[in-house]
PDB file of C-alpha atoms and ligand atoms in Angstrom:
ATOM      1  CA  MET W   1     205.771 145.959 142.611  1.00 39.00           C
ATOM      2  CA  ARG W   2     204.641 143.058 141.717  1.00 41.00           C
ATOM      3  CA  GLU W   3     204.802 141.718 137.825  1.00 41.00           C
ATOM      4  CA  TYR W   4     201.498 140.370 136.587  1.00 43.00           C
ATOM      5  CA  SER W   5     201.196 137.586 134.213  1.00 45.00           C
ATOM      6  CA  ARG W   6     197.612 136.734 134.250  1.00 46.00           C
ATOM      7  CA  ARG W   7     196.672 137.551 130.941  1.00 46.00           C
ATOM      8  CA  GLY W   8     194.111 134.896 129.506  1.00 44.00           C
ATOM      9  CA  ALA W   9     194.108 132.439 132.670  1.00 45.00           C
ATOM     10  CA  LEU W  10     190.763 133.518 133.722  1.00 46.00           C
ATOM     11  CA  TRP W  11     189.503 132.746 129.438  1.00 41.00           C
ATOM     12  CA  THR W  12     191.337 129.381 129.943  1.00 40.00           C
ATOM     13  CA  GLY W  13     189.605 128.873 133.483  1.00 41.00           C
ATOM     14  CA  LEU W  14     186.373 128.943 131.523  1.00 39.00           C
ATOM     15  CA  ALA W  15     187.477 127.040 128.183  1.00 36.00           C
ATOM     16  CA  THR W  16     188.143 124.033 130.744  1.00 36.00           C
ATOM     17  CA  LEU W  17     184.765 124.711 132.569  1.00 36.00           C
ATOM     18  CA  GLY W  18     183.063 125.065 129.215  1.00 35.00           C
ATOM     19  CA  ALA W  19     184.726 121.102 128.425  1.00 35.00           C
ATOM     20  CA  VAL W  20     183.244 119.551 131.380  1.00 34.00           C
ATOM     21  CA  ALA W  21     179.883 121.294 131.095  1.00 35.00           C
ATOM     22  CA  THR W  22     179.180 119.544 127.830  1.00 34.00           C
ATOM     23  CA  ALA W  23     181.450 116.843 127.910  1.00 34.00           C
ATOM     24  CA  GLY W  24     179.604 114.410 126.273  1.00 34.00           C
ATOM     25  CA  THR W  25     178.488 116.207 123.781  1.00 35.00           C
ATOM     26  CA  GLY W  26     180.207 118.846 122.527  1.00 35.00           C
ATOM     27  CA  ALA W  27     183.961 118.964 124.537  1.00 35.00           C
ATOM     28  CA  ALA W  28     185.937 117.792 121.449  1.00 36.00           C
ATOM     29  CA  GLN W  29     185.100 121.231 120.041  1.00 37.00           C
ATOM     30  CA  ALA W  30     186.046 123.195 123.524  1.00 36.00           C
ATOM     31  CA  ALA W  31     189.092 121.708 123.172  1.00 36.00           C
ATOM     32  CA  THR W  32     189.941 122.978 119.670  1.00 36.00           C
ATOM     33  CA  ASN W  33     188.297 125.980 120.374  1.00 39.00           C
ATOM     34  CA  PRO W  34     190.565 126.869 124.165  1.00 37.00           C
ATOM     35  CA  SER W  35     191.015 130.516 123.941  1.00 39.00           C
ATOM     36  CA  PRO W  36     187.796 133.254 122.746  1.00 40.00           C
ATOM     37  CA  ALA W  37     190.099 135.835 123.184  1.00 41.00           C
ATOM     38  CA  ALA W  38     192.741 135.048 120.289  1.00 40.00           C
ATOM     39  CA  SER W  39     189.892 133.450 117.508  1.00 42.00           C
ATOM     40  CA  SER W  40     188.043 137.148 117.458  1.00 47.00           C
ATOM     41  CA  SER W  41     191.889 138.347 116.544  1.00 56.00           C
ATOM     42  CA  PRO W  42     190.981 142.233 116.030  1.00 69.00           C
ATOM     43  CA  VAL W  43     194.435 144.285 115.192  1.00 82.00           C
ATOM     44  CA  LYS W  44     195.650 145.270 118.931  1.00 91.00           C
ATOM     45  CA  LEU W  45     195.236 148.900 119.495  1.00 97.00           C
ATOM     46  CA  THR W  46     198.188 151.186 121.460  1.00 98.00           C
ATOM     47  CA  PRO W  47     196.616 153.164 124.237  1.00 98.00           C
ATOM     48  CA  ALA W  48     197.126 156.744 122.226  1.00 98.00           C
ATOM     49  CA  GLN W  49     195.184 154.789 119.402  1.00 98.00           C
ATOM     50  CA  ALA W  50     192.439 153.620 121.394  1.00 98.00           C
ATOM     51  CA  TRP W  51     192.496 157.355 122.626  1.00 98.00           C
ATOM     52  CA  ALA W  52     192.656 158.685 118.862  1.00 98.00           C
ATOM     53  CA  LYS W  53     189.290 156.101 118.232  1.00 98.00           C
ATOM     54  CA  LEU W  54     187.177 157.665 121.542  1.00 98.00           C
ATOM     55  CA  TRP W  55     188.087 160.668 120.285  1.00 98.00           C
ATOM     56  CA  ARG W  56     186.663 160.817 116.420  1.00 98.00           C
ATOM     57  CA  GLY W  57     183.566 159.493 118.425  1.00 98.00           C
ATOM     58  CA  ASN W  58     183.054 161.908 120.329  1.00 98.00           C
ATOM     59  CA  ARG W  59     183.949 164.630 117.116  1.00 98.00           C
ATOM     60  CA  HIS W  60     180.691 162.218 115.533  1.00 98.00           C
ATOM     61  CA  TRP W  61     178.503 162.673 118.704  1.00 98.00           C
ATOM     62  CA  ILE W  62     179.427 167.140 119.364  1.00 98.00           C
ATOM     63  CA  ALA W  63     178.237 167.427 115.510  1.00 98.00           C
ATOM     64  CA  GLY W  64     175.395 165.349 115.412  1.00 98.00           C
ATOM     65  CA  ARG W  65     176.697 163.348 112.804  1.00 98.00           C
ATOM     66  CA  LEU W  66     176.696 159.784 114.770  1.00 98.00           C
ATOM     67  CA  GLN W  67     178.380 156.553 112.828  1.00 97.00           C
ATOM     68  CA  HIS W  68     176.488 154.326 114.742  1.00 98.00           C
ATOM     69  CA  PRO W  69     179.637 151.467 114.144  1.00 97.00           C
ATOM     70  CA  HIS W  70     179.299 147.728 115.127  1.00 98.00           C
ATOM     71  CA  GLN W  71     175.893 147.457 115.835  1.00 97.00           C
ATOM     72  CA  THR W  72     174.090 145.473 113.405  1.00 97.00           C
ATOM     73  CA  VAL W  73     173.420 142.004 113.157  1.00 98.00           C
ATOM     74  CA  GLN W  74     176.664 141.052 111.650  1.00 97.00           C
ATOM     75  CA  ARG W  75     178.679 142.319 114.489  1.00 98.00           C
ATOM     76  CA  ARG W  76     176.925 140.623 117.159  1.00 98.00           C
ATOM     77  CA  THR W  77     177.308 137.601 115.372  1.00 98.00           C
ATOM     78  CA  GLU W  78     180.693 138.629 114.998  1.00 96.00           C
ATOM     79  CA  VAL W  79     181.209 139.196 118.799  1.00 97.00           C
ATOM     80  CA  ALA W  80     178.850 136.730 120.212  1.00 98.00           C
ATOM     81  CA  GLN W  81     182.289 134.641 120.755  1.00 97.00           C
ATOM     82  CA  ALA W  82     184.579 136.288 122.079  1.00 96.00           C
ATOM     83  CA  GLN W  83     184.880 140.351 122.564  1.00 96.00           C
ATOM     84  CA  SER W  84     187.910 141.970 122.653  1.00 96.00           C
ATOM     85  CA  PRO W  85     187.443 146.024 123.831  1.00 98.00           C
ATOM     86  CA  PHE W  86     189.339 148.321 122.934  1.00 98.00           C
ATOM     87  CA  ALA W  87     188.507 150.574 126.319  1.00 98.00           C
ATOM     88  CA  ALA W  88     186.841 150.434 129.146  1.00 98.00           C
ATOM     89  CA  VAL W  89     184.920 153.530 130.142  1.00 98.00           C
ATOM     90  CA  VAL W  90     184.485 154.095 134.384  1.00 98.00           C
ATOM     91  CA  THR W  91     181.762 156.592 134.868  1.00 98.00           C
ATOM     92  CA  CYS W  92     178.031 157.711 136.539  1.00 98.00           C
ATOM     93  CA  ILE W  93     175.278 156.017 136.178  1.00 98.00           C
ATOM     94  CA  ASP W  94     173.335 159.320 134.552  1.00 98.00           C
ATOM     95  CA  SER W  95     171.164 158.601 132.207  1.00 98.00           C
ATOM     96  CA  ARG W  96     173.031 161.541 129.801  1.00 98.00           C
ATOM     97  CA  ILE W  97     176.533 159.934 129.462  1.00 98.00           C
ATOM     98  CA  SER W  98     175.676 156.727 127.881  1.00 98.00           C
ATOM     99  CA  PRO W  99     179.766 155.391 127.011  1.00 98.00           C
ATOM    100  CA  GLU W 100     178.731 154.065 123.373  1.00 98.00           C
ATOM    101  CA  ILE W 101     176.551 156.639 122.329  1.00 98.00           C
ATOM    102  CA  VAL W 102     178.394 159.652 123.541  1.00 98.00           C
ATOM    103  CA  PHE W 103     182.067 157.839 121.678  1.00 98.00           C
ATOM    104  CA  ASP W 104     179.889 156.676 119.080  1.00 98.00           C
ATOM    105  CA  GLN W 105     180.737 152.962 119.721  1.00 98.00           C
ATOM    106  CA  GLY W 106     179.130 149.741 119.264  1.00 98.00           C
ATOM    107  CA  ILE W 107     178.801 145.961 120.342  1.00 98.00           C
ATOM    108  CA  GLY W 108     181.600 144.701 121.763  1.00 98.00           C
ATOM    109  CA  ASP W 109     183.802 147.717 121.961  1.00 98.00           C
ATOM    110  CA  LEU W 110     183.832 148.993 124.646  1.00 98.00           C
ATOM    111  CA  PHE W 111     183.549 147.182 128.815  1.00 98.00           C
ATOM    112  CA  CYS W 112     181.572 150.232 130.108  1.00 98.00           C
ATOM    113  CA  LEU W 113     181.521 150.322 134.165  1.00 98.00           C
ATOM    114  CA  ARG W 114     178.695 152.367 135.780  1.00 98.00           C
ATOM    115  CA  THR W 115     178.493 153.619 139.371  1.00 98.00           C
ATOM    116  CA  GLY W 116     177.063 157.243 141.446  1.00 98.00           C
ATOM    117  CA  ALA W 117     179.630 159.578 140.467  1.00 98.00           C
ATOM    118  CA  HIS W 118     181.786 156.389 139.408  1.00 98.00           C
ATOM    119  CA  THR W 119     182.969 155.923 142.992  1.00 98.00           C
ATOM    120  CA  VAL W 120     185.212 153.080 143.085  1.00 97.00           C
ATOM    121  CA  ASP W 121     185.721 150.397 145.849  1.00 96.00           C
ATOM    122  CA  GLY W 122     187.589 147.199 145.548  1.00 96.00           C
ATOM    123  CA  LEU W 123     184.299 144.821 143.578  1.00 97.00           C
ATOM    124  CA  VAL W 124     184.765 147.945 141.011  1.00 98.00           C
ATOM    125  CA  THR W 125     188.408 147.574 140.613  1.00 98.00           C
ATOM    126  CA  ALA W 126     188.669 143.709 139.961  1.00 98.00           C
ATOM    127  CA  SER W 127     185.649 144.872 137.127  1.00 98.00           C
ATOM    128  CA  ILE W 128     187.703 147.722 136.065  1.00 98.00           C
ATOM    129  CA  GLU W 129     191.450 145.745 135.885  1.00 98.00           C
ATOM    130  CA  TYR W 130     189.498 142.278 134.047  1.00 98.00           C
ATOM    131  CA  GLY W 131     189.726 143.721 130.506  1.00 98.00           C
ATOM    132  CA  PRO W 132     193.134 145.495 130.636  1.00 98.00           C
ATOM    133  CA  VAL W 133     194.784 142.500 133.136  1.00 97.00           C
ATOM    134  CA  GLU W 134     192.628 138.835 131.479  1.00 96.00           C
ATOM    135  CA  ASN W 135     191.457 141.483 127.540  1.00 95.00           C
ATOM    136  CA  GLY W 136     194.236 142.891 126.836  1.00 97.00           C
ATOM    137  CA  THR W 137     192.260 145.754 126.811  1.00 98.00           C
ATOM    138  CA  PRO W 138     195.230 149.126 126.053  1.00 98.00           C
ATOM    139  CA  LEU W 139     192.920 151.633 127.674  1.00 98.00           C
ATOM    140  CA  ILE W 140     190.951 153.099 131.398  1.00 98.00           C
ATOM    141  CA  VAL W 141     188.832 156.574 130.353  1.00 98.00           C
ATOM    142  CA  VAL W 142     187.507 157.984 133.613  1.00 98.00           C
ATOM    143  CA  MET W 143     185.209 160.239 132.841  1.00 98.00           C
ATOM    144  CA  GLY W 144     183.617 163.115 134.900  1.00 98.00           C
ATOM    145  CA  HIS W 145     180.434 164.850 134.780  1.00 98.00           C
ATOM    146  CA  GLN W 146     179.442 168.399 134.113  1.00 98.00           C
ATOM    147  CA  ARG W 147     175.880 168.908 136.604  1.00 98.00           C
ATOM    148  CA  CYS W 148     176.766 165.431 138.333  1.00 98.00           C
ATOM    149  CA  GLY W 149     173.650 164.532 140.439  1.00 97.00           C
ATOM    150  CA  ALA W 150     175.629 162.213 142.732  1.00 97.00           C
ATOM    151  CA  VAL W 151     178.068 165.046 143.193  1.00 98.00           C
ATOM    152  CA  LYS W 152     175.796 167.928 143.905  1.00 98.00           C
ATOM    153  CA  ALA W 153     173.866 165.567 146.640  1.00 97.00           C
ATOM    154  CA  ALA W 154     176.690 164.446 148.212  1.00 97.00           C
ATOM    155  CA  VAL W 155     178.347 168.538 148.695  1.00 97.00           C
ATOM    156  CA  GLU W 156     175.104 169.398 150.170  1.00 97.00           C
ATOM    157  CA  ALA W 157     175.021 166.628 152.224  1.00 97.00           C
ATOM    158  CA  ILE W 158     179.028 167.225 153.202  1.00 97.00           C
ATOM    159  CA  GLU W 159     177.855 170.830 153.875  1.00 96.00           C
ATOM    160  CA  SER W 160     174.386 170.408 156.015  1.00 97.00           C
ATOM    161  CA  GLY W 161     176.020 167.445 157.993  1.00 96.00           C
ATOM    162  CA  HIS W 162     172.502 165.473 156.819  1.00 95.00           C
ATOM    163  CA  HIS W 163     172.637 161.519 156.114  1.00 94.00           C
ATOM    164  CA  LEU W 164     171.577 160.413 152.940  1.00 94.00           C
ATOM    165  CA  PRO W 165     169.121 157.322 153.115  1.00 95.00           C
ATOM    166  CA  GLY W 166     170.152 154.034 152.854  1.00 94.00           C
ATOM    167  CA  HIS W 167     173.642 153.725 151.514  1.00 94.00           C
ATOM    168  CA  LEU W 168     174.152 156.809 149.494  1.00 96.00           C
ATOM    169  CA  ASP W 169     176.089 157.530 152.529  1.00 95.00           C
ATOM    170  CA  GLU W 170     178.625 155.538 151.022  1.00 96.00           C
ATOM    171  CA  ILE W 171     178.944 158.038 147.990  1.00 97.00           C
ATOM    172  CA  VAL W 172     179.914 160.551 150.214  1.00 97.00           C
ATOM    173  CA  SER W 173     182.399 158.585 152.148  1.00 97.00           C
ATOM    174  CA  ALA W 174     183.507 158.216 148.700  1.00 97.00           C
ATOM    175  CA  LEU W 175     183.315 161.805 147.206  1.00 98.00           C
ATOM    176  CA  ARG W 176     184.446 164.179 150.827  1.00 97.00           C
ATOM    177  CA  GLY W 177     188.642 163.760 149.691  1.00 97.00           C
ATOM    178  CA  ALA W 178     187.422 164.992 146.563  1.00 98.00           C
ATOM    179  CA  TYR W 179     185.010 167.660 147.586  1.00 98.00           C
ATOM    180  CA  GLU W 180     187.182 169.027 150.874  1.00 97.00           C
ATOM    181  CA  GLU W 181     190.547 169.752 147.932  1.00 96.00           C
ATOM    182  CA  ALA W 182     187.696 171.166 145.977  1.00 97.00           C
ATOM    183  CA  ALA W 183     186.604 173.328 148.846  1.00 95.00           C
ATOM    184  CA  GLY W 184     189.909 175.390 148.433  1.00 86.00           C
ATOM    185  CA  GLN W 185     189.776 176.409 145.189  1.00 88.00           C
ATOM    186  CA  GLY W 186     186.750 178.714 145.039  1.00 87.00           C
ATOM    187  CA  GLY W 187     184.297 178.963 141.891  1.00 93.00           C
ATOM    188  CA  ASP W 188     181.671 176.205 141.849  1.00 96.00           C
ATOM    189  CA  ILE W 189     182.793 173.545 144.370  1.00 97.00           C
ATOM    190  CA  VAL W 190     179.637 170.826 142.620  1.00 98.00           C
ATOM    191  CA  ASP W 191     182.115 171.066 139.863  1.00 98.00           C
ATOM    192  CA  LYS W 192     185.540 170.640 141.059  1.00 98.00           C
ATOM    193  CA  THR W 193     184.537 168.147 143.149  1.00 98.00           C
ATOM    194  CA  VAL W 194     183.402 166.027 139.517  1.00 98.00           C
ATOM    195  CA  ARG W 195     187.266 167.493 137.954  1.00 98.00           C
ATOM    196  CA  ALA W 196     189.311 167.011 141.290  1.00 98.00           C
ATOM    197  CA  HIS W 197     187.143 162.952 142.337  1.00 98.00           C
ATOM    198  CA  THR W 198     188.193 162.289 138.437  1.00 98.00           C
ATOM    199  CA  LEU W 199     192.064 163.406 139.125  1.00 98.00           C
ATOM    200  CA  ARG W 200     191.933 161.274 142.092  1.00 98.00           C
ATOM    201  CA  THR W 201     190.029 158.629 140.872  1.00 98.00           C
ATOM    202  CA  VAL W 202     193.247 158.644 138.043  1.00 98.00           C
ATOM    203  CA  ASN W 203     195.413 158.401 140.505  1.00 98.00           C
ATOM    204  CA  ASP W 204     193.898 155.822 142.765  1.00 98.00           C
ATOM    205  CA  LEU W 205     193.836 153.291 139.217  1.00 98.00           C
ATOM    206  CA  ALA W 206     197.594 154.420 138.400  1.00 98.00           C
ATOM    207  CA  ALA W 207     199.127 153.066 141.723  1.00 98.00           C
ATOM    208  CA  ASP W 208     197.193 149.601 141.528  1.00 98.00           C
ATOM    209  CA  ASP W 209     199.290 147.194 141.388  1.00 97.00           C
ATOM    210  CA  VAL W 210     198.170 145.015 138.167  1.00 98.00           C
ATOM    211  CA  LEU W 211     196.947 148.222 136.731  1.00 98.00           C
ATOM    212  CA  ALA W 212     200.685 150.213 136.160  1.00 98.00           C
ATOM    213  CA  SER W 213     203.069 146.919 136.010  1.00 98.00           C
ATOM    214  CA  LEU W 214     201.294 147.438 131.930  1.00 98.00           C
ATOM    215  CA  ILE W 215     201.402 151.030 132.420  1.00 98.00           C
ATOM    216  CA  GLU W 216     205.075 150.841 132.971  1.00 98.00           C
ATOM    217  CA  LYS W 217     205.333 148.313 129.812  1.00 97.00           C
ATOM    218  CA  GLY W 218     202.894 150.136 127.759  1.00 97.00           C
ATOM    219  CA  GLU W 219     200.490 148.611 126.958  1.00 98.00           C
ATOM    220  CA  LEU W 220     197.872 150.064 129.551  1.00 98.00           C
ATOM    221  CA  GLY W 221     196.662 154.181 129.549  1.00 98.00           C
ATOM    222  CA  ILE W 222     194.417 156.139 132.082  1.00 98.00           C
ATOM    223  CA  ALA W 223     192.581 158.664 130.457  1.00 98.00           C
ATOM    224  CA  GLY W 224     191.047 161.143 132.599  1.00 98.00           C
ATOM    225  CA  THR W 225     188.034 163.193 131.248  1.00 98.00           C
ATOM    226  CA  TYR W 226     185.414 165.023 132.122  1.00 98.00           C
ATOM    227  CA  TYR W 227     181.765 165.051 129.923  1.00 98.00           C
ATOM    228  CA  SER W 228     179.756 168.357 129.100  1.00 98.00           C
ATOM    229  CA  LEU W 229     176.405 167.897 128.644  1.00 98.00           C
ATOM    230  CA  ASP W 230     176.015 170.850 126.983  1.00 98.00           C
ATOM    231  CA  THR W 231     177.679 170.618 125.103  1.00 98.00           C
ATOM    232  CA  GLY W 232     178.403 166.327 124.295  1.00 98.00           C
ATOM    233  CA  GLN W 233     182.763 167.024 124.345  1.00 98.00           C
ATOM    234  CA  VAL W 234     184.923 164.724 126.538  1.00 98.00           C
ATOM    235  CA  SER W 235     187.237 166.274 127.169  1.00 98.00           C
ATOM    236  CA  LEU W 236     190.992 164.987 128.488  1.00 98.00           C
ATOM    237  CA  LEU W 237     192.535 166.564 132.214  1.00 98.00           C
ATOM    238  CA  LYS W 238     195.070 163.795 132.391  1.00 98.00           C
ATOM    239  CA  ALA W 239     197.102 161.234 130.280  1.00 98.00           C
ATOM    240  CA  VAL W 240     198.818 158.602 131.616  1.00 98.00           C
ATOM    241  CA  GLY W 241     200.665 155.569 129.560  1.00 98.00           C
ATOM    242  CA  PHE W 242     200.451 157.830 126.845  1.00 98.00           C
ATOM    243  CA  ASN W 243     200.513 160.629 124.592  1.00 96.00           C
ATOM    244  CA  PRO W 244     197.295 161.852 122.961  1.00 95.00           C
ATOM    245  CA  SER W 245     197.398 163.421 120.033  1.00 79.00           C
TER     246      SER W 245
HETATM  247 ZN1   ZN J 301     176.820 161.771 137.715  1.00 95.82          ZN
END
């Protein structure tokens, strides 16, 4: 397993670029503020604390008592120069599951990565790695959801043998393994495929070299979750690298 100590390397690179771009006008200012991540200096949460914070936010959403934290002009100003989100949420593009709402968070709190049925390829993995590796994000949440239209379409395509138009077949391919796993379980095949795909995604991310290294050091946790459209509840299916309280 490779050991990574690249955190901050990209920020340093960006700061260097900034210094070049502003040479002759603001180079001195850029040089005195080389690390936006350091300047925001938020309290760093453990993976378990990050999960607890999301869990509490989700309680607000379930109960219909959102607090809308970090959604003010003041917050916008606070994070304009630097961000330090405490979780990265990997979920579907579905319009009914916006992470900042279902976890009752605001600007600068979450990295959000959204694809159809939260399918993940190399580019998406790179974006998932970005927060934990470069920004110290302590938790990745993979969130499947009830009645996922992308999973339903993929299941129908697999069972009928029909192809979907455009690039949509790539989603079908990404879900085939989860479908085959779910097919032997009986019950609602779409729901079983959502849950199997969520757990497989968690396992894949936990086996990712750079992420596994952070998990081993106790700096990163991965939560596999399921969101209910009916109740708004985010249920924990699997926790890697942390003990949920
Ligand atoms: Zn979906």
